[in-house]
mmCIF file of N, CA and C in Angstrom:
data_model
loop_
_atom_site.group_PDB
_atom_site.id
_atom_site.type_symbol
_atom_site.label_atom_id
_atom_site.label_comp_id
_atom_site.label_asym_id
_atom_site.label_seq_id
_atom_site.Cartn_x
_atom_site.Cartn_y
_atom_site.Cartn_z
ATOM 1 N N UNK A 1 -14.650 -19.942 -14.909
ATOM 2 C CA UNK A 1 -13.759 -20.232 -13.808
ATOM 3 C C UNK A 1 -14.453 -21.250 -12.898
ATOM 4 N N UNK A 2 -13.754 -22.252 -12.427
ATOM 5 C CA UNK A 2 -14.375 -23.265 -11.564
ATOM 6 C C UNK A 2 -14.674 -22.733 -10.167
ATOM 7 N N UNK A 3 -15.511 -23.450 -9.474
ATOM 8 C CA UNK A 3 -15.895 -23.096 -8.115
ATOM 9 C C UNK A 3 -15.337 -24.133 -7.153
ATOM 10 N N UNK A 4 -15.109 -23.710 -5.933
ATOM 11 C CA UNK A 4 -14.619 -24.612 -4.896
ATOM 12 C C UNK A 4 -15.544 -24.534 -3.702
ATOM 13 N N UNK A 5 -16.000 -25.693 -3.253
ATOM 14 C CA UNK A 5 -16.778 -25.718 -2.018
ATOM 15 C C UNK A 5 -15.813 -26.007 -0.875
ATOM 16 N N UNK A 6 -16.099 -25.427 0.267
ATOM 17 C CA UNK A 6 -15.177 -25.595 1.397
ATOM 18 C C UNK A 6 -15.927 -25.816 2.691
ATOM 19 N N UNK A 7 -15.246 -26.450 3.610
ATOM 20 C CA UNK A 7 -15.672 -26.562 4.998
ATOM 21 C C UNK A 7 -14.504 -26.029 5.810
ATOM 22 N N UNK A 8 -14.800 -25.187 6.774
ATOM 23 C CA UNK A 8 -13.739 -24.540 7.549
ATOM 24 C C UNK A 8 -14.239 -24.267 8.959
ATOM 25 N N UNK A 9 -13.338 -23.838 9.807
ATOM 26 C CA UNK A 9 -13.659 -23.473 11.189
ATOM 27 C C UNK A 9 -13.312 -22.001 11.396
ATOM 28 N N UNK A 10 -14.228 -21.265 12.037
ATOM 29 C CA UNK A 10 -13.947 -19.860 12.332
ATOM 30 C C UNK A 10 -13.201 -19.751 13.654
ATOM 31 N N UNK A 11 -12.982 -18.544 14.135
ATOM 32 C CA UNK A 11 -12.192 -18.329 15.351
ATOM 33 C C UNK A 11 -12.869 -18.883 16.604
ATOM 34 N N UNK A 12 -14.207 -19.070 16.561
ATOM 35 C CA UNK A 12 -14.922 -19.652 17.691
ATOM 36 C C UNK A 12 -14.989 -21.174 17.595
ATOM 37 N N UNK A 13 -14.454 -21.749 16.515
ATOM 38 C CA UNK A 13 -14.469 -23.192 16.332
ATOM 39 C C UNK A 13 -15.717 -23.724 15.660
ATOM 40 N N UNK A 14 -16.591 -22.833 15.191
ATOM 41 C CA UNK A 14 -17.825 -23.246 14.528
ATOM 42 C C UNK A 14 -17.537 -23.652 13.084
ATOM 43 N N UNK A 15 -18.273 -24.647 12.591
ATOM 44 C CA UNK A 15 -18.112 -25.111 11.218
ATOM 45 C C UNK A 15 -18.762 -24.121 10.265
ATOM 46 N N UNK A 16 -18.022 -23.726 9.241
ATOM 47 C CA UNK A 16 -18.503 -22.796 8.234
ATOM 48 C C UNK A 16 -18.394 -23.491 6.886
ATOM 49 N N UNK A 17 -19.461 -23.430 6.068
ATOM 50 C CA UNK A 17 -19.451 -24.033 4.746
ATOM 51 C C UNK A 17 -19.790 -22.965 3.716
ATOM 52 N N UNK A 18 -19.255 -23.115 2.503
ATOM 53 C CA UNK A 18 -19.553 -22.158 1.463
ATOM 54 C C UNK A 18 -18.937 -22.546 0.140
ATOM 55 N N UNK A 19 -19.108 -21.664 -0.849
ATOM 56 C CA UNK A 19 -18.586 -21.872 -2.193
ATOM 57 C C UNK A 19 -17.889 -20.588 -2.624
ATOM 58 N N UNK A 20 -16.684 -20.725 -3.170
ATOM 59 C CA UNK A 20 -15.932 -19.588 -3.693
ATOM 60 C C UNK A 20 -15.525 -19.872 -5.130
ATOM 61 N N UNK A 21 -15.446 -18.823 -5.923
ATOM 62 C CA UNK A 21 -14.957 -18.957 -7.290
ATOM 63 C C UNK A 21 -13.441 -18.802 -7.257
ATOM 64 N N UNK A 22 -12.734 -19.800 -7.804
ATOM 65 C CA UNK A 22 -11.278 -19.755 -7.744
ATOM 66 C C UNK A 22 -10.673 -20.662 -8.802
ATOM 67 N N UNK A 23 -9.395 -20.431 -9.073
ATOM 68 C CA UNK A 23 -8.690 -21.237 -10.066
ATOM 69 C C UNK A 23 -8.244 -22.574 -9.488
ATOM 70 N N UNK A 24 -7.849 -22.581 -8.204
ATOM 71 C CA UNK A 24 -7.393 -23.815 -7.575
ATOM 72 C C UNK A 24 -7.642 -23.772 -6.073
ATOM 73 N N UNK A 25 -7.332 -24.871 -5.409
ATOM 74 C CA UNK A 25 -7.614 -24.963 -3.974
ATOM 75 C C UNK A 25 -6.686 -24.088 -3.134
ATOM 76 N N UNK A 26 -5.482 -23.835 -3.624
ATOM 77 C CA UNK A 26 -4.549 -22.982 -2.879
ATOM 78 C C UNK A 26 -5.080 -21.554 -2.771
ATOM 79 N N UNK A 27 -5.711 -21.072 -3.830
ATOM 80 C CA UNK A 27 -6.285 -19.728 -3.814
ATOM 81 C C UNK A 27 -7.401 -19.635 -2.775
ATOM 82 N N UNK A 28 -8.222 -20.669 -2.717
ATOM 83 C CA UNK A 28 -9.308 -20.699 -1.731
ATOM 84 C C UNK A 28 -8.735 -20.707 -0.320
ATOM 85 N N UNK A 29 -7.713 -21.516 -0.083
ATOM 86 C CA UNK A 29 -7.091 -21.588 1.237
ATOM 87 C C UNK A 29 -6.525 -20.231 1.657
ATOM 88 N N UNK A 30 -5.908 -19.519 0.725
ATOM 89 C CA UNK A 30 -5.359 -18.189 1.029
ATOM 90 C C UNK A 30 -6.472 -17.195 1.347
ATOM 91 N N UNK A 31 -7.571 -17.259 0.565
ATOM 92 C CA UNK A 31 -8.696 -16.357 0.805
ATOM 93 C C UNK A 31 -9.308 -16.612 2.178
ATOM 94 N N UNK A 32 -9.493 -17.874 2.521
ATOM 95 C CA UNK A 32 -10.082 -18.201 3.820
ATOM 96 C C UNK A 32 -9.155 -17.796 4.962
ATOM 97 N N UNK A 33 -7.875 -18.028 4.796
ATOM 98 C CA UNK A 33 -6.911 -17.661 5.835
ATOM 99 C C UNK A 33 -6.894 -16.157 6.059
ATOM 100 N N UNK A 34 -7.026 -15.385 4.980
ATOM 101 C CA UNK A 34 -7.028 -13.931 5.122
ATOM 102 C C UNK A 34 -8.276 -13.445 5.863
ATOM 103 N N UNK A 35 -9.343 -14.257 5.867
ATOM 104 C CA UNK A 35 -10.564 -13.907 6.582
ATOM 105 C C UNK A 35 -10.562 -14.424 8.020
ATOM 106 N N UNK A 36 -9.487 -15.105 8.414
ATOM 107 C CA UNK A 36 -9.395 -15.644 9.757
ATOM 108 C C UNK A 36 -10.136 -16.957 9.923
ATOM 109 N N UNK A 37 -10.325 -17.667 8.815
ATOM 110 C CA UNK A 37 -11.033 -18.942 8.823
ATOM 111 C C UNK A 37 -10.034 -20.035 8.462
ATOM 112 N N UNK A 38 -10.033 -21.125 9.227
ATOM 113 C CA UNK A 38 -9.110 -22.230 8.984
ATOM 114 C C UNK A 38 -9.786 -23.289 8.123
ATOM 115 N N UNK A 39 -9.285 -23.521 6.907
ATOM 116 C CA UNK A 39 -9.903 -24.516 6.027
ATOM 117 C C UNK A 39 -9.712 -25.938 6.557
ATOM 118 N N UNK A 40 -10.777 -26.745 6.437
ATOM 119 C CA UNK A 40 -10.735 -28.142 6.839
ATOM 120 C C UNK A 40 -10.776 -29.027 5.595
ATOM 121 N N UNK A 41 -11.661 -28.689 4.654
ATOM 122 C CA UNK A 41 -11.815 -29.471 3.431
ATOM 123 C C UNK A 41 -12.154 -28.531 2.275
ATOM 124 N N UNK A 42 -11.480 -28.701 1.141
ATOM 125 C CA UNK A 42 -11.734 -27.899 -0.054
ATOM 126 C C UNK A 42 -11.845 -28.855 -1.231
ATOM 127 N N UNK A 43 -12.913 -28.720 -2.022
ATOM 128 C CA UNK A 43 -13.064 -29.567 -3.203
ATOM 129 C C UNK A 43 -13.516 -28.721 -4.386
ATOM 130 N N UNK A 44 -13.002 -29.028 -5.568
ATOM 131 C CA UNK A 44 -13.343 -28.299 -6.785
ATOM 132 C C UNK A 44 -14.658 -28.800 -7.358
ATOM 133 N N UNK A 45 -15.461 -27.885 -7.893
ATOM 134 C CA UNK A 45 -16.728 -28.206 -8.534
ATOM 135 C C UNK A 45 -16.764 -27.511 -9.882
ATOM 136 N N UNK A 46 -17.508 -28.065 -10.816
ATOM 137 C CA UNK A 46 -17.633 -27.458 -12.133
ATOM 138 C C UNK A 46 -18.635 -26.314 -12.132
ATOM 139 N N UNK A 47 -19.705 -26.447 -11.374
ATOM 140 C CA UNK A 47 -20.694 -25.380 -11.278
ATOM 141 C C UNK A 47 -21.095 -25.208 -9.827
ATOM 142 N N UNK A 48 -21.543 -24.015 -9.452
ATOM 143 C CA UNK A 48 -21.872 -23.770 -8.055
ATOM 144 C C UNK A 48 -23.132 -24.515 -7.633
ATOM 145 N N UNK A 49 -23.192 -24.842 -6.358
ATOM 146 C CA UNK A 49 -24.389 -25.461 -5.811
ATOM 147 C C UNK A 49 -25.489 -24.402 -5.745
ATOM 148 N N UNK A 50 -26.654 -24.731 -6.227
ATOM 149 C CA UNK A 50 -27.772 -23.790 -6.244
ATOM 150 C C UNK A 50 -28.585 -23.996 -4.979
ATOM 151 N N UNK A 51 -28.791 -22.921 -4.272
ATOM 152 C CA UNK A 51 -29.575 -22.979 -3.041
ATOM 153 C C UNK A 51 -30.978 -22.503 -3.365
ATOM 154 N N UNK A 52 -31.955 -23.341 -3.088
ATOM 155 C CA UNK A 52 -33.344 -23.004 -3.343
ATOM 156 C C UNK A 52 -33.895 -22.280 -2.113
ATOM 157 N N UNK A 53 -34.138 -20.974 -2.242
ATOM 158 C CA UNK A 53 -34.627 -20.187 -1.119
ATOM 159 C C UNK A 53 -36.095 -20.459 -0.816
ATOM 160 N N UNK A 54 -36.853 -20.824 -1.839
ATOM 161 C CA UNK A 54 -38.283 -21.049 -1.677
ATOM 162 C C UNK A 54 -38.584 -22.520 -1.906
ATOM 163 N N UNK A 55 -38.446 -23.314 -0.854
ATOM 164 C CA UNK A 55 -38.723 -24.739 -0.962
ATOM 165 C C UNK A 55 -40.214 -24.962 -1.200
ATOM 166 N N UNK A 56 -41.042 -24.141 -0.567
ATOM 167 C CA UNK A 56 -42.475 -24.257 -0.745
ATOM 168 C C UNK A 56 -42.937 -23.182 -1.726
ATOM 169 N N UNK A 57 -43.905 -23.521 -2.549
ATOM 170 C CA UNK A 57 -44.445 -22.548 -3.483
ATOM 171 C C UNK A 57 -45.323 -21.550 -2.739
ATOM 172 N N UNK A 58 -45.331 -20.329 -3.207
ATOM 173 C CA UNK A 58 -46.198 -19.305 -2.631
ATOM 174 C C UNK A 58 -47.547 -19.432 -3.314
ATOM 175 N N UNK A 59 -48.583 -19.617 -2.527
ATOM 176 C CA UNK A 59 -49.917 -19.825 -3.085
ATOM 177 C C UNK A 59 -50.612 -18.489 -3.310
ATOM 178 N N UNK A 60 -51.643 -18.514 -4.131
ATOM 179 C CA UNK A 60 -52.364 -17.298 -4.507
ATOM 180 C C UNK A 60 -52.993 -16.622 -3.291
ATOM 181 N N UNK A 61 -53.532 -17.399 -2.367
ATOM 182 C CA UNK A 61 -54.173 -16.812 -1.177
ATOM 183 C C UNK A 61 -53.162 -16.051 -0.328
ATOM 184 N N UNK A 62 -51.937 -16.571 -0.231
ATOM 185 C CA UNK A 62 -50.895 -15.880 0.524
ATOM 186 C C UNK A 62 -50.534 -14.557 -0.142
ATOM 187 N N UNK A 63 -50.460 -14.559 -1.450
ATOM 188 C CA UNK A 63 -50.139 -13.341 -2.190
ATOM 189 C C UNK A 63 -51.254 -12.309 -2.040
ATOM 190 N N UNK A 64 -52.501 -12.761 -2.061
ATOM 191 C CA UNK A 64 -53.630 -11.839 -1.883
ATOM 192 C C UNK A 64 -53.616 -11.236 -0.486
ATOM 193 N N UNK A 65 -53.374 -12.054 0.526
ATOM 194 C CA UNK A 65 -53.344 -11.544 1.905
ATOM 195 C C UNK A 65 -52.206 -10.547 2.098
ATOM 196 N N UNK A 66 -51.048 -10.865 1.538
ATOM 197 C CA UNK A 66 -49.915 -9.954 1.628
ATOM 198 C C UNK A 66 -50.245 -8.623 0.959
ATOM 199 N N UNK A 67 -50.852 -8.687 -0.228
ATOM 200 C CA UNK A 67 -51.179 -7.462 -0.956
ATOM 201 C C UNK A 67 -52.174 -6.609 -0.187
ATOM 202 N N UNK A 68 -53.180 -7.235 0.395
ATOM 203 C CA UNK A 68 -54.155 -6.483 1.195
ATOM 204 C C UNK A 68 -53.506 -5.833 2.404
ATOM 205 N N UNK A 69 -52.674 -6.587 3.099
ATOM 206 C CA UNK A 69 -52.029 -6.051 4.301
ATOM 207 C C UNK A 69 -51.052 -4.932 3.944
ATOM 208 N N UNK A 70 -50.343 -5.057 2.837
ATOM 209 C CA UNK A 70 -49.431 -4.011 2.408
ATOM 210 C C UNK A 70 -50.193 -2.747 2.016
ATOM 211 N N UNK A 71 -51.328 -2.932 1.331
ATOM 212 C CA UNK A 71 -52.160 -1.785 0.966
ATOM 213 C C UNK A 71 -52.626 -1.053 2.219
ATOM 214 N N UNK A 72 -53.078 -1.822 3.208
ATOM 215 C CA UNK A 72 -53.568 -1.219 4.465
ATOM 216 C C UNK A 72 -52.445 -0.496 5.180
ATOM 217 N N UNK A 73 -51.283 -1.101 5.199
ATOM 218 C CA UNK A 73 -50.139 -0.497 5.866
ATOM 219 C C UNK A 73 -49.737 0.821 5.194
ATOM 220 N N UNK A 74 -49.732 0.848 3.889
ATOM 221 C CA UNK A 74 -49.330 2.060 3.161
ATOM 222 C C UNK A 74 -50.410 3.130 3.134
ATOM 223 N N UNK A 75 -51.649 2.728 3.305
ATOM 224 C CA UNK A 75 -52.755 3.667 3.310
ATOM 225 C C UNK A 75 -52.690 4.487 4.567
#
């Protein structure tokens, strides 16, 4: 099933962006309206946008420090 990315405004007027799985843009508009969000722009995509949560790699020293602190906390 294709994905649709959207830009919309919430009840406070703030810009909200996201991706929904849907068959067409009308379905996305109905879903957003039912949530109280006014759609501004909807576009179809073939695959969802991947958000990289870890832009920076976790280094070994950070993992060691975390492990030591967790051990101390649980002890």
